[in-house]
C-alpha positions as a printed NumPy array, in Angstrom:
array([[ -0.136,   0.269,  -0.017],
       [  1.617,   3.314,  -1.193],
       [  1.747,   6.218,   1.509],
       [ -0.857,   8.222,   0.157],
       [ -3.276,   5.177,   0.336],
       [ -2.002,   4.851,   4.263],
       [ -2.572,   8.636,   5.011],
       [ -6.373,   7.968,   3.727],
       [ -6.623,   4.734,   5.442],
       [ -5.604,   5.785,   8.996],
       [ -7.524,   9.25 ,   8.577],
       [-10.777,   7.127,   8.081],
       [ -9.774,   6.537,  12.102],
       [-10.959,   9.921,  13.711],
       [-13.27 ,  10.679,  11.028],
       [-15.009,   7.686,  12.289],
       [-14.274,   8.926,  15.95 ],
       [-16.225,  12.003,  14.952],
       [-19.86 ,  10.085,  15.66 ],
       [-18.729,   9.289,  18.937],
       [-20.578,  11.915,  20.544],
       [-23.395,  11.839,  18.446],
       [-23.828,   8.371,  18.719],
       [-23.576,   9.016,  22.725],
       [-25.685,  11.526,  22.897],
       [-28.751,  10.226,  20.713],
       [-28.538,   6.683,  21.435],
       [-27.187,   5.81 ,  24.556],
       [-28.539,   6.693,  28.332],
       [-26.935,   9.518,  29.617],
       [-25.202,   9.409,  33.127],
       [-22.466,   6.392,  32.667],
       [-19.455,   7.201,  30.64 ],
       [-17.005,   4.74 ,  32.192],
       [-18.784,   2.18 ,  32.067],
       [-20.031,   2.971,  28.237],
       [-16.307,   3.094,  27.897],
       [-15.942,  -0.454,  29.121],
       [-18.458,  -1.811,  27.108],
       [-16.814,  -0.102,  24.466],
       [-13.258,  -1.313,  24.863],
       [-13.51 ,  -4.791,  26.92 ],
       [-15.961,  -6.698,  24.58 ],
       [-13.88 ,  -5.422,  21.279],
       [-10.586,  -6.438,  22.611],
       [-12.048,  -9.876,  23.797],
       [-13.586, -10.432,  20.309],
       [-10.258,  -9.315,  18.554],
       [ -8.387, -11.798,  21.01 ],
       [-10.649, -14.725,  19.793],
       [-10.478, -13.255,  16.375],
       [ -6.501, -13.369,  16.591],
       [ -5.419, -16.15 ,  18.952],
       [ -2.734, -13.982,  20.617],
       [ -1.725, -13.132,  23.808],
       [  0.986, -10.8  ,  24.95 ],
       [  4.202, -12.563,  25.95 ],
       [  4.869, -12.156,  29.537],
       [  7.583,  -9.727,  28.984],
       [  5.156,  -7.334,  27.182],
       [  2.389,  -7.583,  29.651],
       [  3.913,  -4.08 ,  31.571],
       [  3.746,  -2.452,  28.242],
       [  0.543,  -3.542,  27.411],
       [ -1.227,  -2.536,  30.407],
       [  0.811,   1.095,  29.856],
       [ -0.653,   1.552,  26.783],
       [ -4.051,   0.608,  27.193],
       [ -3.855,   2.871,  30.608],
       [ -2.757,   5.54 ,  28.071],
       [ -4.821,   5.1  ,  25.225],
       [ -7.676,   3.906,  27.045],
       [ -8.412,   4.137,  30.31 ],
       [ -6.524,   7.378,  31.409],
       [ -7.656,   9.508,  28.271],
       [-11.382,   8.166,  27.934],
       [-11.931,   9.181,  31.465],
       [-10.274,  12.684,  31.553],
       [-12.187,  13.325,  28.335],
       [-15.463,  12.465,  30.017],
       [-14.465,  14.5  ,  33.11 ],
       [-13.913,  17.578,  30.544],
       [-17.095,  16.801,  28.432],
       [-18.506,  17.327,  32.143],
       [-16.648,  20.871,  32.876],
       [-16.341,  21.997,  29.304],
       [-18.62 ,  22.436,  26.592],
       [-17.797,  20.354,  23.863],
       [-16.411,  23.137,  21.583],
       [-13.483,  23.834,  24.625],
       [-12.98 ,  20.204,  25.355],
       [-11.859,  19.447,  21.815],
       [-10.101,  22.649,  21.247],
       [ -7.981,  21.903,  24.37 ],
       [ -7.486,  18.068,  23.24 ],
       [ -6.173,  19.286,  19.977],
       [ -2.836,  20.185,  21.125],
       [ -2.21 ,  16.774,  21.402],
       [ -0.407,  17.203,  17.793],
       [  1.939,  19.681,  19.274],
       [  2.869,  17.445,  22.564],
       [  3.536,  14.448,  19.952],
       [  6.202,  16.814,  18.343],
       [  8.103,  16.949,  21.66 ],
       [  7.714,  13.76 ,  22.374],
       [  8.586,  11.799,  19.331],
       [ 11.81 ,  14.18 ,  19.951],
       [ 12.502,  13.089,  22.998],
       [ 11.833,   9.476,  22.65 ],
       [ 12.182,   8.713,  18.778],
       [ 14.794,  11.352,  17.959],
       [ 12.551,  12.612,  14.915],
       [ 13.382,  15.983,  14.086],
       [ 11.217,  18.729,  14.971],
       [ 10.357,  20.713,  11.977],
       [  8.867,  23.986,  11.735],
       [  6.703,  23.777,   9.515],
       [  4.875,  20.636,  11.182],
       [  4.511,  23.261,  14.321],
       [  2.991,  25.57 ,  12.199],
       [  0.896,  23.343,  10.726],
       [ -0.071,  22.062,  14.214],
       [ -0.633,  25.369,  15.795],
       [ -2.988,  26.803,  12.746],
       [ -4.94 ,  22.821,  13.341],
       [ -5.738,  23.94 ,  16.973],
       [ -6.831,  27.739,  15.514],
       [ -9.307,  25.693,  13.093],
       [-10.438,  23.321,  15.849],
       [-11.276,  26.565,  17.581],
       [-12.759,  28.244,  14.849],
       [-15.026,  25.296,  13.801],
       [-16.012,  24.371,  17.668],
       [-15.712,  27.257,  19.82 ],
       [-18.394,  29.776,  20.427],
       [-19.039,  33.379,  21.904],
       [-20.503,  31.417,  25.17 ],
       [-17.532,  29.301,  25.511],
       [-16.947,  28.692,  29.358],
       [-13.302,  27.854,  31.131],
       [-13.508,  25.616,  34.252],
       [-10.095,  25.161,  35.811],
       [-11.308,  21.636,  36.502],
       [-11.981,  20.386,  32.689],
       [ -8.892,  22.418,  31.463],
       [ -6.936,  20.561,  33.278],
       [ -8.518,  16.97 ,  32.36 ],
       [ -8.625,  17.779,  28.815],
       [ -4.98 ,  18.815,  28.688],
       [ -4.09 ,  15.444,  30.74 ],
       [ -6.5  ,  13.945,  28.192],
       [ -3.928,  15.304,  25.398],
       [ -0.94 ,  14.125,  27.077],
       [ -1.976,  10.829,  28.117],
       [ -3.26 ,  10.148,  23.77 ],
       [ -0.301,  11.792,  22.367],
       [  2.28 ,   9.469,  24.866],
       [  0.221,   6.449,  23.923],
       [  0.438,   7.522,  20.393],
       [  4.31 ,   8.158,  20.576],
       [  4.874,   4.909,  22.404],
       [  2.813,   2.571,  20.39 ],
       [  4.822,   3.892,  17.454],
       [  8.318,   2.863,  19.76 ],
       [  7.059,  -0.474,  21.269],
       [  6.317,  -2.114,  17.787],
       [  5.679,  -6.39 ,  19.078],
       [  6.385,  -9.153,  16.338],
       [  2.662,  -9.306,  15.846],
       [  0.198,  -7.996,  13.231],
       [ -1.377,  -4.631,  13.854],
       [ -4.845,  -6.722,  15.086],
       [ -3.532,  -8.563,  17.158],
       [ -1.94 ,  -5.4  ,  19.066],
       [ -5.227,  -3.348,  19.041],
       [ -7.021,  -6.873,  20.359],
       [ -4.079,  -6.448,  23.281],
       [ -4.605,  -2.47 ,  24.343],
       [ -8.283,  -2.714,  24.295],
       [ -8.365,  -5.18 ,  26.309],
       [ -6.078,  -4.006,  28.695],
       [ -7.902,  -1.004,  28.644],
       [-11.406,  -2.222,  29.247],
       [ -9.746,  -4.29 ,  32.015],
       [ -8.28 ,  -1.218,  33.399],
       [-11.683,   0.791,  33.668],
       [-13.728,  -2.152,  34.721],
       [-13.183,  -1.513,  38.602],
       [-13.684,   2.204,  38.525],
       [-16.813,   1.562,  36.497],
       [-18.207,  -0.446,  39.103],
       [-17.129,   1.432,  42.168],
       [-17.788,   4.955,  41.006],
       [-21.075,   4.502,  38.946],
       [-24.885,   2.549,  39.604],
       [-25.717,  -0.168,  37.72 ],
       [-26.582,   0.998,  34.038],
       [-30.871,   0.306,  33.32 ],
       [-32.037,  -2.525,  31.016],
       [-30.992,  -1.298,  27.449],
       [-33.23 ,  -0.582,  24.499],
       [-32.312,  -2.365,  21.212],
       [-31.318,   1.729,  20.145],
       [-28.892,   1.167,  22.904],
       [-27.602,  -1.785,  21.529],
       [-27.432,  -0.79 ,  18.266],
       [-24.865,   2.415,  19.661],
       [-22.764,  -0.195,  21.698],
       [-22.427,  -2.061,  18.827],
       [-21.373,   0.701,  16.656],
       [-18.704,   2.386,  19.053],
       [-17.566,  -1.288,  20.023],
       [-17.345,  -2.858,  16.633],
       [-16.908,   0.18 ,  14.369],
       [-15.564,   3.008,  16.674],
       [-13.406,   0.836,  18.601],
       [-12.125,  -2.497,  17.08 ],
       [-12.175,  -1.324,  13.435],
       [-10.626,   1.988,  14.123],
       [ -8.295,   1.222,  16.439],
       [ -6.854,  -1.708,  13.996],
       [ -6.736,   0.876,  11.386],
       [ -5.056,   3.511,  14.03 ],
       [ -2.544,   1.323,  15.242],
       [ -1.588,   0.181,  11.907],
       [ -0.851,   4.098,  10.773],
       [  1.029,   4.775,  13.929],
       [  3.702,   1.959,  12.681],
       [  3.505,   3.279,   9.071],
       [  3.31 ,   7.121,   9.359],
       [  5.516,   9.551,  11.036],
       [  3.489,  10.309,  15.033],
       [  3.471,  14.332,  14.261],
       [  1.741,  13.672,  11.224],
       [ -0.605,  10.474,  12.364],
       [ -1.366,  12.599,  14.961],
       [ -2.63 ,  15.696,  12.827],
       [ -4.918,  12.98 ,  11.729],
       [ -6.877,  13.003,  14.61 ],
       [ -7.912,  16.532,  13.843],
       [-10.605,  14.959,  11.412],
       [-12.721,  13.896,  14.463],
       [-14.304,  17.456,  15.403],
       [-14.819,  18.216,  11.709],
       [-16.765,  15.086,  11.133],
       [-18.847,  15.778,  14.306],
       [-19.843,  19.142,  13.067],
       [-20.828,  17.989,   9.546],
       [-22.854,  15.154,  11.574],
       [-24.425,  17.525,  13.677],
       [-25.428,  19.637,  10.732],
       [-26.834,  16.853,   8.431],
       [-28.77 ,  14.775,  10.885],
       [-29.632,  17.416,  13.615],
       [-30.121,  20.414,  11.65 ],
       [-27.241,  22.52 ,  13.088],
       [-26.687,  25.761,  11.095],
       [-22.886,  26.112,  10.186],
       [-21.19 ,  29.958,  10.38 ],
       [-19.298,  30.933,   7.825],
       [-16.362,  31.078,  10.93 ],
       [-17.015,  27.253,  11.038],
       [-16.358,  26.76 ,   7.313],
       [-13.504,  28.573,   7.582],
       [-12.464,  26.319,  10.786],
       [-12.836,  23.188,   8.709],
       [-11.053,  24.402,   5.749],
       [ -8.249,  25.046,   8.269],
       [ -8.126,  22.382,   9.927],
       [ -8.219,  20.039,   6.602],
       [ -5.667,  22.409,   5.372],
       [ -3.244,  22.2  ,   8.305],
       [ -3.826,  18.785,   7.961],
       [ -2.496,  18.524,   4.354],
       [  0.509,  20.705,   5.295],
       [  1.619,  18.337,   8.045],
       [  1.444,  15.165,   5.497],
       [  2.889,  17.256,   2.873],
       [  5.765,  18.14 ,   5.399],
       [  6.526,  14.802,   6.695],
       [  6.961,  13.062,   3.089],
       [  9.364,  15.802,   2.38 ],
       [ 11.147,  15.182,   5.74 ],
       [ 11.353,  11.652,   4.551],
       [ 12.853,  12.345,   1.642],
       [ 15.424,  14.22 ,   2.85 ],
       [ 16.407,  12.049,   4.93 ],
       [ 16.453,   8.64 ,   2.493],
       [ 18.788,  10.978,   0.513],
       [ 21.144,  11.961,   3.12 ],
       [ 21.398,   8.063,   4.143],
       [ 21.952,   7.226,   0.663],
       [ 24.845,  10.397,   0.236],
       [ 26.373,   8.885,   3.496],
       [ 26.361,   5.363,   2.327],
       [ 28.361,   6.86 ,  -0.702],
       [ 30.801,   8.375,   1.02 ],
       [ 31.99 ,   5.951,   3.04 ]])
């Protein structure tokens, strides 16, 4: 598969994640965020374990637990805390700084140089998300801001470490390990912090199936596959496709109006994502040329 195809395939994951808010608010019971996160992650992870018939070796258990915590348990829990304390637009804007955090972590942990154009595209992407989602009544709550920043740091660390620690198994098995670990970490927290779920309707079950099979099993397999093939800074920028999808769904299905600023914001986000991918491609080509020159001179 070509690099362009890898990018388009990976971008499909955050584009689908943009449906999470819509599905959660329209099809799932309110007030059970951690329990619903467990039901999204754990069944999907166990299903993939059955399909792949692959368990992590003992030497990988610590890494898998840490990645499951960073990519799912900590990230989703902090995201729910942010959602309770902040308007959705503010929370999404704050978490979009993840792309900038990834650039710094990739430099420190993977030795990937930080290119100015990558920093500029990440900053413009945050600005685009703000134009897309923030309204004049946006409120700032310290607890919500801290939770949103914590979620961004958690997902950024999970993305970079998922690139650094590549086990000798297919991406589907790696996804199964992490989803199962994240679900198991969240399970006791849901039992302690939340009441039992009410009887689920057919609509509720349909929403859970979408979030579990499509929004977790399929999309995180696509995502971790992309993390293994695309530079962390470039792949993290693809995450900004999520708020674009969320706004489009609100416009198409809920009749929410789109302002000119929101349209401008969507254009800025898409442009920033494109620039980041182009910069990553150029950087890879330059690196390959330097490697060939070094080999020839030696």
